[in-house]
Short mmCIF file of C-alpha atoms and ligand atoms in Angstrom, two decimals:
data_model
loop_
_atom_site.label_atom_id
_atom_site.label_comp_id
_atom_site.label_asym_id
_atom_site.label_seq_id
_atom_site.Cartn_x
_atom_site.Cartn_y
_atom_site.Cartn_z
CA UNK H 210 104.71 112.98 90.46
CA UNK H 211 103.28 110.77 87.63
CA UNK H 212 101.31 111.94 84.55
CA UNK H 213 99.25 108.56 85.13
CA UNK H 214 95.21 109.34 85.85
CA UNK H 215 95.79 109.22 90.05
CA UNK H 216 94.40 106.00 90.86
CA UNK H 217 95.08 104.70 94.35
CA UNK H 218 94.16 101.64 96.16
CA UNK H 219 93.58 100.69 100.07
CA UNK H 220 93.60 96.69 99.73
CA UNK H 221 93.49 95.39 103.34
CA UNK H 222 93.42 91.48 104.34
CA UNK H 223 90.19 90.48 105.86
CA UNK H 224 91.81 88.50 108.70
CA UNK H 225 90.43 90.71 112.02
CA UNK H 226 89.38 93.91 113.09
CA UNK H 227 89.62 96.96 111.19
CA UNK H 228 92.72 98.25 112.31
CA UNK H 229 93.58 101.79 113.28
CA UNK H 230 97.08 101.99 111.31
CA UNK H 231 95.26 100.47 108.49
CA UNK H 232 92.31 103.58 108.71
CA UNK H 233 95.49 105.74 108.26
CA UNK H 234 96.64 104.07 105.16
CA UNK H 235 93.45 104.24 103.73
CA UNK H 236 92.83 107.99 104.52
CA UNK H 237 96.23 108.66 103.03
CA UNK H 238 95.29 106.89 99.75
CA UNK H 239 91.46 108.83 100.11
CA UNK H 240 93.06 112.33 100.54
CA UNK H 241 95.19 112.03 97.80
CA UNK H 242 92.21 110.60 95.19
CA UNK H 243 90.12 113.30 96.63
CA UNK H 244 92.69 115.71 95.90
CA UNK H 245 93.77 114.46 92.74
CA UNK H 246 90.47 114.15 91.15
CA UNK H 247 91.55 110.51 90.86
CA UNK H 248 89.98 107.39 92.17
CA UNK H 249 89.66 105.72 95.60
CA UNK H 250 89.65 101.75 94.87
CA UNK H 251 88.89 99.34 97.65
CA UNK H 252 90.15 96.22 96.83
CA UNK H 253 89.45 93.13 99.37
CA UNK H 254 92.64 90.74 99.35
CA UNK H 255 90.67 87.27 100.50
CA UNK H 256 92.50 84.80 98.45
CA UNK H 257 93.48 83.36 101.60
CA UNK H 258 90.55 81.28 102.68
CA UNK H 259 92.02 79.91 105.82
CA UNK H 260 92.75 83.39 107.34
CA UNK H 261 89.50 85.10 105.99
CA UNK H 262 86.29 85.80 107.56
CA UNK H 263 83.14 87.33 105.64
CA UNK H 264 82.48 89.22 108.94
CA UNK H 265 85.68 91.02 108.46
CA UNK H 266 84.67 91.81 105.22
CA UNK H 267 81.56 93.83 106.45
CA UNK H 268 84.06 94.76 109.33
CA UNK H 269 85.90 96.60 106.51
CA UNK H 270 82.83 98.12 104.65
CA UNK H 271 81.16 99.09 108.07
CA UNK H 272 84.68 100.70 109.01
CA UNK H 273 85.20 102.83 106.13
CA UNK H 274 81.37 104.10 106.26
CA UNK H 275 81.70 105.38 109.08
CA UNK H 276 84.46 107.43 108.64
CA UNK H 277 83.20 108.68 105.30
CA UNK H 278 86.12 107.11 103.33
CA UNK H 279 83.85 106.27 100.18
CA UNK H 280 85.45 104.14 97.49
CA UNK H 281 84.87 104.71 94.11
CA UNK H 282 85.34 101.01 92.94
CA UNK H 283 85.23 97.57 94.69
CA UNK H 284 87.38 94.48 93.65
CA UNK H 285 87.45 91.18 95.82
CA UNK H 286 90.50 89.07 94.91
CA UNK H 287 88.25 86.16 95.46
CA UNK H 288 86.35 86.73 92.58
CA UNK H 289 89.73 86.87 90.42
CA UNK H 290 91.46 84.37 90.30
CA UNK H 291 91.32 83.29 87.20
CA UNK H 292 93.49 86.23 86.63
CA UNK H 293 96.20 85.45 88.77
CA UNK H 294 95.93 82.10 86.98
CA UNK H 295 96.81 83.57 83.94
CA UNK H 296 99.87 85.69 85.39
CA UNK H 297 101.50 82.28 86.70
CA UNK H 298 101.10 80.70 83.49
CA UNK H 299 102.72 83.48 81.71
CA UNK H 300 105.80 83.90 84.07
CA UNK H 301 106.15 80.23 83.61
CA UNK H 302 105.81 79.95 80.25
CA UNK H 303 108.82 82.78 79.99
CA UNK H 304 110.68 80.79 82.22
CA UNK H 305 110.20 83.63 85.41
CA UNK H 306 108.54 81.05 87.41
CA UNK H 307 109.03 77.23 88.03
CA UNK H 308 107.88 74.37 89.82
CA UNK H 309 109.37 73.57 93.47
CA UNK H 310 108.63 70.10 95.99
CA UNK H 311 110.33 71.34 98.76
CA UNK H 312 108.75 71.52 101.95
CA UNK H 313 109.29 74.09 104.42
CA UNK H 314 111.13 71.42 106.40
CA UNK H 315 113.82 70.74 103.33
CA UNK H 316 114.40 74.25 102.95
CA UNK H 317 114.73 74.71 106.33
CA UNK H 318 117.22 71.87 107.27
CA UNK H 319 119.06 73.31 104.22
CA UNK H 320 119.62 76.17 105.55
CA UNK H 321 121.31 74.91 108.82
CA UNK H 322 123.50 72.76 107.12
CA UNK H 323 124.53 75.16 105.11
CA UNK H 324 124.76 77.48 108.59
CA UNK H 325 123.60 80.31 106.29
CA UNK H 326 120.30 82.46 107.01
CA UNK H 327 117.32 80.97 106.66
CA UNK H 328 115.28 81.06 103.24
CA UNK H 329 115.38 79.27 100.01
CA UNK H 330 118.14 78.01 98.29
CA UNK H 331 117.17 77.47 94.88
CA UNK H 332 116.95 74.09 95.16
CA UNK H 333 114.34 73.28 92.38
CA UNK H 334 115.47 76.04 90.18
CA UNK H 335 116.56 74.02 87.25
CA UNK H 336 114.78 70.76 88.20
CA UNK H 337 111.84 71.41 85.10
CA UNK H 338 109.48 69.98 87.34
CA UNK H 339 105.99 69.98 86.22
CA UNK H 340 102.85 71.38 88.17
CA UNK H 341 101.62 68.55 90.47
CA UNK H 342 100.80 67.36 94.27
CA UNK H 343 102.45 69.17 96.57
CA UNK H 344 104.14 71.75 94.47
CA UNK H 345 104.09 75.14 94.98
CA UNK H 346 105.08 77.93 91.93
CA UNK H 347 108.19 79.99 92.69
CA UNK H 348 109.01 83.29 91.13
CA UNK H 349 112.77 83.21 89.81
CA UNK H 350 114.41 86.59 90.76
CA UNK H 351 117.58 87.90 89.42
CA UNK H 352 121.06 86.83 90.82
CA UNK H 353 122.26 90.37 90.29
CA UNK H 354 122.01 93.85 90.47
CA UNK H 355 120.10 95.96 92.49
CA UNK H 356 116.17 96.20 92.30
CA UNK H 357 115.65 100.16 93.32
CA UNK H 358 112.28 101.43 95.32
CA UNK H 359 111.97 104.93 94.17
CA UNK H 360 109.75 105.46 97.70
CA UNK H 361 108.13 109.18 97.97
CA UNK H 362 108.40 109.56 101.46
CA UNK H 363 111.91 107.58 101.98
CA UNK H 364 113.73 108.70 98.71
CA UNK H 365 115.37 105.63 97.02
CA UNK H 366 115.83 102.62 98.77
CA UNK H 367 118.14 99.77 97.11
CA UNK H 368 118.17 96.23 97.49
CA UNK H 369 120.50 94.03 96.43
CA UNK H 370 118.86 90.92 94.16
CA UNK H 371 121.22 88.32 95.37
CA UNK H 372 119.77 88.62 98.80
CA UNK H 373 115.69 88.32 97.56
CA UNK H 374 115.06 84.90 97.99
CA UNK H 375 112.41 82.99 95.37
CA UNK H 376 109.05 83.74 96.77
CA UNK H 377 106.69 81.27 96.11
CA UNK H 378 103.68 83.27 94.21
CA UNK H 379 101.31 79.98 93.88
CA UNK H 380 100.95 77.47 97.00
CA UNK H 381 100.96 73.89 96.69
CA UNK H 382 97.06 74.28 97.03
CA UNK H 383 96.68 76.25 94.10
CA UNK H 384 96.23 79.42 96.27
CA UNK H 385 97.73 82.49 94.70
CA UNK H 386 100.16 84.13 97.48
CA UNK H 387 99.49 87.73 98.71
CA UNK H 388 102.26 89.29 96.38
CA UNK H 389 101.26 88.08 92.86
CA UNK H 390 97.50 88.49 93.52
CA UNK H 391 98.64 91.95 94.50
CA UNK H 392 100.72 93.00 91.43
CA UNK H 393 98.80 91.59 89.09
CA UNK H 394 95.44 93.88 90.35
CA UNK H 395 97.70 96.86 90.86
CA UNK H 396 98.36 96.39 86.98
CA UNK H 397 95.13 95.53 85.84
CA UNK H 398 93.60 98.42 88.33
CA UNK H 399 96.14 101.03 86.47
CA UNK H 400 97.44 102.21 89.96
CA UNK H 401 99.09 104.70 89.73
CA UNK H 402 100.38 105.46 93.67
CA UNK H 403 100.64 102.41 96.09
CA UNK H 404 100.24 103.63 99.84
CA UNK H 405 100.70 100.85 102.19
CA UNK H 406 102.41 100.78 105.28
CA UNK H 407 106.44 100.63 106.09
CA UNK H 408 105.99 96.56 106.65
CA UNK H 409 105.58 96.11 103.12
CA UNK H 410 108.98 97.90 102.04
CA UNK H 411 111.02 94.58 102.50
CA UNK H 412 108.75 92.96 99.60
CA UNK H 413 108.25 95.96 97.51
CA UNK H 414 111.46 94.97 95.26
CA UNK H 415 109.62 91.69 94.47
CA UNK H 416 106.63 93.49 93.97
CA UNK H 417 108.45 95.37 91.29
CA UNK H 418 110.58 92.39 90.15
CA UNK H 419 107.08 90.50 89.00
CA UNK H 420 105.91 93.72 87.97
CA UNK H 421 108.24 93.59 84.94
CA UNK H 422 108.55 90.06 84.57
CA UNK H 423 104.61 90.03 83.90
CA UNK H 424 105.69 92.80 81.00
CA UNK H 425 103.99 95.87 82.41
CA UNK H 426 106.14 98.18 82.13
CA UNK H 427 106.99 101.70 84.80
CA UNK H 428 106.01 100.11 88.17
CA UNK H 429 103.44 102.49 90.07
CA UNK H 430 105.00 105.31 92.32
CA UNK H 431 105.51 103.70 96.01
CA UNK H 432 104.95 105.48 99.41
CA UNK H 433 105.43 103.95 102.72
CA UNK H 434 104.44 105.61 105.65
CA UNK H 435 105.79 105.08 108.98
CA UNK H 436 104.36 102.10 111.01
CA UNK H 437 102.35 103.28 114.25
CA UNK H 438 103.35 102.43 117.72
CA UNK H 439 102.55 102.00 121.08
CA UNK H 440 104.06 103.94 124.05
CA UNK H 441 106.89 101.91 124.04
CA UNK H 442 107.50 102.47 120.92
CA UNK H 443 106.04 98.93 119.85
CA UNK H 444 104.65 98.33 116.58
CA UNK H 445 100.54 98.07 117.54
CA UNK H 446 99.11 94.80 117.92
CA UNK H 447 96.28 93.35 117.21
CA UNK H 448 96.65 91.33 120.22
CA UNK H 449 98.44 93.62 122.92
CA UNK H 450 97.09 96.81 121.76
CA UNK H 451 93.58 97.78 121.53
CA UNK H 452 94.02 98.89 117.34
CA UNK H 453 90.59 97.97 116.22
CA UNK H 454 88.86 101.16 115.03
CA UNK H 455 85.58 99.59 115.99
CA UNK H 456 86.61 100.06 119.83
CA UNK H 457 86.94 103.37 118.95
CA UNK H 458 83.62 103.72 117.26
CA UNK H 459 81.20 101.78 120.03
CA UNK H 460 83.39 104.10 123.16
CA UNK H 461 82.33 107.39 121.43
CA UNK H 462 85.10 108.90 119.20
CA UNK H 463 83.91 110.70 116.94
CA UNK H 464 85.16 109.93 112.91
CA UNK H 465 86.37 113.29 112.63
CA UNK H 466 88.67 113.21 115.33
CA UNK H 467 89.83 110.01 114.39
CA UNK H 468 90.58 110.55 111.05
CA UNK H 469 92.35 113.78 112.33
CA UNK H 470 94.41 112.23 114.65
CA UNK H 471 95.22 109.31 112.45
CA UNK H 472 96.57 111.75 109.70
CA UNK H 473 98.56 113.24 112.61
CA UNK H 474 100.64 109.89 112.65
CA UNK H 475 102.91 110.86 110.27
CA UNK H 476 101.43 114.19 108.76
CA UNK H 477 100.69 117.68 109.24
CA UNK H 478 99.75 120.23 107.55
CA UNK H 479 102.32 122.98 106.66
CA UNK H 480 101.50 125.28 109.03
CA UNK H 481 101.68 122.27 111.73
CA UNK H 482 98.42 122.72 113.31
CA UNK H 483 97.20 120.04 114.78
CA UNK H 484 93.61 120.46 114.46
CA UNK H 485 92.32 120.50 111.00
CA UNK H 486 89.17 118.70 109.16
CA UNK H 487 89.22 116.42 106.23
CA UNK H 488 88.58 119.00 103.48
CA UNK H 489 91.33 120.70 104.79
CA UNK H 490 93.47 118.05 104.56
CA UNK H 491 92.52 117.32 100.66
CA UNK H 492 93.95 121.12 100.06
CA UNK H 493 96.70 120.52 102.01
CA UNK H 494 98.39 116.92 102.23
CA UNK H 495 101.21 116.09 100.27
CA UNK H 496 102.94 112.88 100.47
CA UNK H 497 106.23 114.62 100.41
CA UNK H 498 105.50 115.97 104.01
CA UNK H 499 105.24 112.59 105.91
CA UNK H 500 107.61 111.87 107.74
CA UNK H 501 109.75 108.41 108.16
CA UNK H 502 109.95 107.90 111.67
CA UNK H 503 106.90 105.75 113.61
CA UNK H 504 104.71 107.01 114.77
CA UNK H 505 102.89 107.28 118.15
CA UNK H 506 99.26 106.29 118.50
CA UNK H 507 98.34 108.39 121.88
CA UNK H 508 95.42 107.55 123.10
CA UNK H 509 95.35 110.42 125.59
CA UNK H 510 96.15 112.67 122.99
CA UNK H 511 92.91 111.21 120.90
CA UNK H 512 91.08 111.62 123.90
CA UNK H 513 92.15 115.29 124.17
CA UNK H 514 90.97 115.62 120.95
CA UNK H 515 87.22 114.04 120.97
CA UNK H 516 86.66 116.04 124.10
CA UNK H 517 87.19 119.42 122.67
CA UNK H 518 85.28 118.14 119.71
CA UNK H 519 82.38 117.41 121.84
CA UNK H 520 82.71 120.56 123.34
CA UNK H 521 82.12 122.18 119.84
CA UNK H 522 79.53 120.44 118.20
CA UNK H 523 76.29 122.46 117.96
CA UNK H 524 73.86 121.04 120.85
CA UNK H 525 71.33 119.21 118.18
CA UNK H 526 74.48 117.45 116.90
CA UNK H 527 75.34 116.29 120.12
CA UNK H 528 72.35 115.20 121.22
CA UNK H 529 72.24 113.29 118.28
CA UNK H 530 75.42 111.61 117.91
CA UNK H 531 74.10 110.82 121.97
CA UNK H 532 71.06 109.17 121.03
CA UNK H 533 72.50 105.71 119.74
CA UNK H 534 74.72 105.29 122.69
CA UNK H 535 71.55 105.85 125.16
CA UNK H 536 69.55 103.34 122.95
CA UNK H 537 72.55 100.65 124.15
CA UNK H 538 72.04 101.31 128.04
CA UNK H 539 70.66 99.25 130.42
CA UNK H 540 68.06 101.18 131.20
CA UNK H 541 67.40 102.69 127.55
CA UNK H 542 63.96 103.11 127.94
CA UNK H 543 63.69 104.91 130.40
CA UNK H 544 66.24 107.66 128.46
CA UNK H 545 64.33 110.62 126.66
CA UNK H 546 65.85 112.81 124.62
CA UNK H 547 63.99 115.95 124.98
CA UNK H 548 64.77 115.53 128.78
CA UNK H 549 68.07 115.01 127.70
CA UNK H 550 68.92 117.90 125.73
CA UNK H 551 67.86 120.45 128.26
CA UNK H 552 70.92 119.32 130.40
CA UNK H 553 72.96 118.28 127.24
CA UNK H 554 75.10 121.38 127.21
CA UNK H 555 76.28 120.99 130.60
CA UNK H 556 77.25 117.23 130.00
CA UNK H 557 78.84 118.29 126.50
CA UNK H 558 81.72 120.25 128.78
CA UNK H 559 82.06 117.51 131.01
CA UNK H 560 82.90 114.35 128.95
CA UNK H 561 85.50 112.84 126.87
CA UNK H 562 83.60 110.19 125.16
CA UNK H 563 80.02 110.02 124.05
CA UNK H 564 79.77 106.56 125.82
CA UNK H 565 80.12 108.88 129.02
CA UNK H 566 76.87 111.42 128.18
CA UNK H 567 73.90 109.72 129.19
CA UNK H 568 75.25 108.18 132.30
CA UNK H 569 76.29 111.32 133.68
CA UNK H 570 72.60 112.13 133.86
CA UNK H 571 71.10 108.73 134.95
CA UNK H 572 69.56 109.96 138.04
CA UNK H 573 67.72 112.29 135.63
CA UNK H 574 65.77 109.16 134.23
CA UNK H 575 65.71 106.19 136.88
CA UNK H 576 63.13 106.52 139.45
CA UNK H 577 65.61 106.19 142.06
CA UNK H 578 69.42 107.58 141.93
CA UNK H 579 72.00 104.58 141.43
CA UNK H 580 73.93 105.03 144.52
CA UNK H 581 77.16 104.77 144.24
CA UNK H 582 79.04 102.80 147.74
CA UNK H 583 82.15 104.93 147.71
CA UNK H 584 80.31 108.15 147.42
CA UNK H 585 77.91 107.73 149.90
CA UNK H 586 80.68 106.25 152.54
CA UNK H 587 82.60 109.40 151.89
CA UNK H 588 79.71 111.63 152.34
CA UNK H 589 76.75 110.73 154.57
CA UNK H 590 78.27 111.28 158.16
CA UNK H 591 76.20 112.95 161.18
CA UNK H 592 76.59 116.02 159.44
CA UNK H 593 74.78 114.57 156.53
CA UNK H 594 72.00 114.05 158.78
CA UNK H 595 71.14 117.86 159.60
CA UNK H 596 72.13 119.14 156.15
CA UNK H 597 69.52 117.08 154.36
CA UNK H 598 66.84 118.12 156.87
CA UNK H 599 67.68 121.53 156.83
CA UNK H 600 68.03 121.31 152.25
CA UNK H 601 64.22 119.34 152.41
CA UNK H 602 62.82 122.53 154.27
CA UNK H 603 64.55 125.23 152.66
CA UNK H 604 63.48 123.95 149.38
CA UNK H 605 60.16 123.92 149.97
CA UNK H 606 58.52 126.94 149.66
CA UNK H 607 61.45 128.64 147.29
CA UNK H 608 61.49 129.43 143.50
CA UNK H 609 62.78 126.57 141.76
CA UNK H 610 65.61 128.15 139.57
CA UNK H 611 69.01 127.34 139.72
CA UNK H 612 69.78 130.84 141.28
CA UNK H 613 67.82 129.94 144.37
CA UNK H 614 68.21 126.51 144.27
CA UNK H 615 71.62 127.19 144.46
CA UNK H 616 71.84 129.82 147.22
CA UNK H 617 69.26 128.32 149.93
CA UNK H 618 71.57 125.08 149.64
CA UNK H 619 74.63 126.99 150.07
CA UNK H 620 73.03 129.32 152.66
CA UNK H 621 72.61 126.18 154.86
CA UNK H 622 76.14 126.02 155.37
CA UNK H 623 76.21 128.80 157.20
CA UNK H 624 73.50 128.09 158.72
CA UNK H 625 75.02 124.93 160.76
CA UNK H 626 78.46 126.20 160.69
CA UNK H 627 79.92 123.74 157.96
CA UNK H 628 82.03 124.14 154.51
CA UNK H 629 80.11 124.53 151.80
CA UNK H 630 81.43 121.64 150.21
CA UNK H 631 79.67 119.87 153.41
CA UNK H 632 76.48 121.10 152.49
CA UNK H 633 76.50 120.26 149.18
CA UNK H 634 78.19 117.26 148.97
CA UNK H 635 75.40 114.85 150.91
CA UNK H 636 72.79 116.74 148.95
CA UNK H 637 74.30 115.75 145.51
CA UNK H 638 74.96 111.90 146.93
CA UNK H 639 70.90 112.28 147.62
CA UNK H 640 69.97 113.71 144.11
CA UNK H 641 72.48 111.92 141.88
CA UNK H 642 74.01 109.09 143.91
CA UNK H 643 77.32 110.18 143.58
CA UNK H 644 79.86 112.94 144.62
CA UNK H 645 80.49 113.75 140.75
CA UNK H 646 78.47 114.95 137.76
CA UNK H 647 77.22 117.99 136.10
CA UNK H 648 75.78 121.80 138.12
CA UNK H 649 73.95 120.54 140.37
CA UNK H 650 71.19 123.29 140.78
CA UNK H 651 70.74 123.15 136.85
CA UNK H 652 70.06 118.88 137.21
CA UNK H 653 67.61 120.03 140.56
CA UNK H 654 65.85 122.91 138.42
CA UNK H 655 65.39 119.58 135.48
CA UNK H 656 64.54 117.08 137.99
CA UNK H 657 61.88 118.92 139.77
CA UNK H 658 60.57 119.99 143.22
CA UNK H 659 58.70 116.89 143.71
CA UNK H 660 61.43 114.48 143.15
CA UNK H 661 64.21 116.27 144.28
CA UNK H 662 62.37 116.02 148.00
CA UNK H 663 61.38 112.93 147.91
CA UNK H 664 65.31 112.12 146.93
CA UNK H 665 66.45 113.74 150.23
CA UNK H 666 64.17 112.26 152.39
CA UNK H 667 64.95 108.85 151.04
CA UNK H 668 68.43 109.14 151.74
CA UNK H 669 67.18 110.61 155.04
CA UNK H 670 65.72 107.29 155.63
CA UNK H 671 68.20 105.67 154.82
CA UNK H 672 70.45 107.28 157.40
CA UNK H 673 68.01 106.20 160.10
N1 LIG Q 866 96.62 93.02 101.80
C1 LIG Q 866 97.76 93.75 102.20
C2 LIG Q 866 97.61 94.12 103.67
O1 LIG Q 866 96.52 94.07 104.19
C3 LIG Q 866 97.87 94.99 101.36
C4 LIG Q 866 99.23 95.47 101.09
C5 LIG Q 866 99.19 96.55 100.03
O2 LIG Q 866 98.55 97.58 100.26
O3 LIG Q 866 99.79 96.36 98.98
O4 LIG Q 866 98.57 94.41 104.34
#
């Protein structure tokens, strides 16, 4: 470890959707502050102002929020650039950094002449060209030796100088590039830890390479967990993978159980349970215990997850994590809530998501039951017919309680010789519109003599 105050940074790119490898990195970096007593910096790297959007920005904040990741500081490399100024006049005013015209055509038909890899030659090295049109700044790396990442999770990984190319660290534009902008706030920040994902290992050593040309001294501590990937073992995309914690969010996770299976990508806890909650995991993480290898993002395995969740929550905490969902329906106001939660802790067994809750209990709400084609095809034969006459007159002049709701349905079964799944099935196609969906005497005993009649002798009707 370091004797540095813990100071840790999550510094994503504005450039899309907040992604869910990204919520890892930053819970990583949030555990360990929280544990540490240090402090949780969000940093917003939007120096590129092609690639940025401000939405993305709020995307970020929004993100994090709702999580309950809350940052202790707030930098935006936008508003900082007069820093990163300064650091490329310094490197090339001690000769680190210098000048370069080539465009990425030259150094590309350079390369295949030469037939060697791709990448810059040097070219402009020792040209002492000025600043000017069309130049970009290029950091000079060493020739030789090594350049060593002391990583926490990996152990030390070496790279050999001769084979890190001259990265340009100020475009032709005047745009500071990702790596200096970075180094420069990871000094001036005092980080002490940087936690960013395995993609950034390749450019750590010129990370650290600018770190001591720009004079500062011990480079922060490094850790790079394992990237996350898809079923095929894929890193996610943005693109072919559906990554953006947002999704997540408006289908009814719940932030718990995402930031508990997100940690699971790469940690557990000593005891390897698999279920812990985030205060747990401040006493417990260490960045020693991640592993190295990738990680895979399992959606069924999430889904696993948020279901038992749901399961536990105390009722008024369901209902209430229910209530913004409902306000998004179609047919939102007719939803109430206080209706609601008498059936809530039957639908709290039954679903995975919280998009799924209020739905399930539609035909609690809408004046009519929202038939559903299949269900009714499968379900309303000839037998239908006598099962919902016989159902309208034995619940008339019973108690209406589930109990013998439940037994004068069943009891018509017997009646006219059929399954009790054929007497019951028609009647909840009737009541709910579909063959699925929570106890059905408990919905009947909600919905009400009244209604629950006039249900069966629409679909009655409709039978002819
Ligand atoms: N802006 C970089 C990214 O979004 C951050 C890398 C880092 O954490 O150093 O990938």
């Amino acid at each position: 470890m370091t004797d540095r105050p813990v100071r840790v940074r999550f510094a994503p790119s504005p450039t899309g959707y907040f992604h869910v490898g990204g919520t890892r990195t930053a819970l990583y970096n949030w555990v360990l502050a929280r544990q540490q007593g240090g402090a949780f910096i969000l940093r917003i790297e939007d120096t590129d102002e092609e690639r940025n959007r401000e939405e993305w920005v709020e995307g970020i904040y929004d993100a994090m929020r709702w999580v309950g990741l809350d940052w202790d500081e707030l930098y935006r490399q936008s508003e900082r650039k007069a820093l990163y100024e300064a650091a490329a006049q310094q490197l090339e005013a001690s000769g680190r950094a210098y000048w370069c015209e080539c465009t990425r055509d030259d150094v590309d038909a350079r390369a295949k002449e030469r037939g060697g890899p791709p990448g810059y030659d040097g070219f402009c090295r020792d040209r002492g060209l000025r600043r000017g049109e069309g130049r970009a700044l290029r950091f000079r790396t060493p020739d030789e030796g090594t350049t060593v990442v002391h990583d926490l999770i990996r152990g030390d990984v070496e790279f050999d100088n001769a084979t890190i190319d001259d990265p340009v660290i100020v475009r032709s534009t005047g745009v500071p590039i990702f790596v200096l902008a970075n180094v420069v706030d990871d000094a001036d920040m005092r980080i002490s830890h940087v936690i960013r994902s395995e993609e950034h290992l390749p450019t750590t050593p010129k990370h650290i390479l600018l770190w001591e040309a720009l004079g500062h001294g011990e480079p922060p501590l490094y850790a790079h967990p394992p990237v996350v990937v898809n079923e095929k073992r894929q890193k996610l995309s943005k693109r072919r993978d559906p990554v953006a914690l947002e999704l997540y969010r408006d289908e009814g996770y719940l932030p718990d159980v995402m930031l508990n299976y997100l940690a699971l990508i790469g940690w557990s806890p000593p005891d390897h349970r698999e279920r812990f909650t985030v205060e747990e995991m401040v006493r417990e993480f260490s960045l020693d215990a991640v592993g190295k290898s990738p990680g895979f993002f399992d959606v069924k395995k999430l889904r696993a997850f948020n279901a038992d969740s749901i399961r536990a929550l105390p009722v008024d905490e369901f209902v209430a994590a229910v209530e913004p969902f409902a306000a998004r329906l179609s047919w939102a106001d007719r939803f109430d809530l206080e209706r609601f939660r008498t059936v809530a802790p039957l639908v709290q067994e039954r679903i995975e998501v919280l998009t799924e809750a209020a739905p399930m209990v539609d035909f609690l709400f809408l004046d009519e039951p929202e038939i559903d084609e299949t269900s009714w095809a499968k379900t309303m034969n000839t037998d239908a017919i006598s099962v919902l006459d016989a159902a309208a007159t034995a619940w008339e002049s019973i108690a209406w309680v589930p109990e013998t709701i439940g037994e004068a349905t069943l009891g018509i079964a017997e009646q006219l010789g059929v399954s009790r799944k054929k007497a019951q099935a028609p009647v909840r196609v009737a009541i709910t519109g579909r063959t699925v969906g929570p106890p059905l005497w408990e919905s009947l005993e909600i919905l009400g003599r009244d209604v629950a009649l006039a249900r069966l002798r629409a679909a009655r009707a409709k039978l002819g």
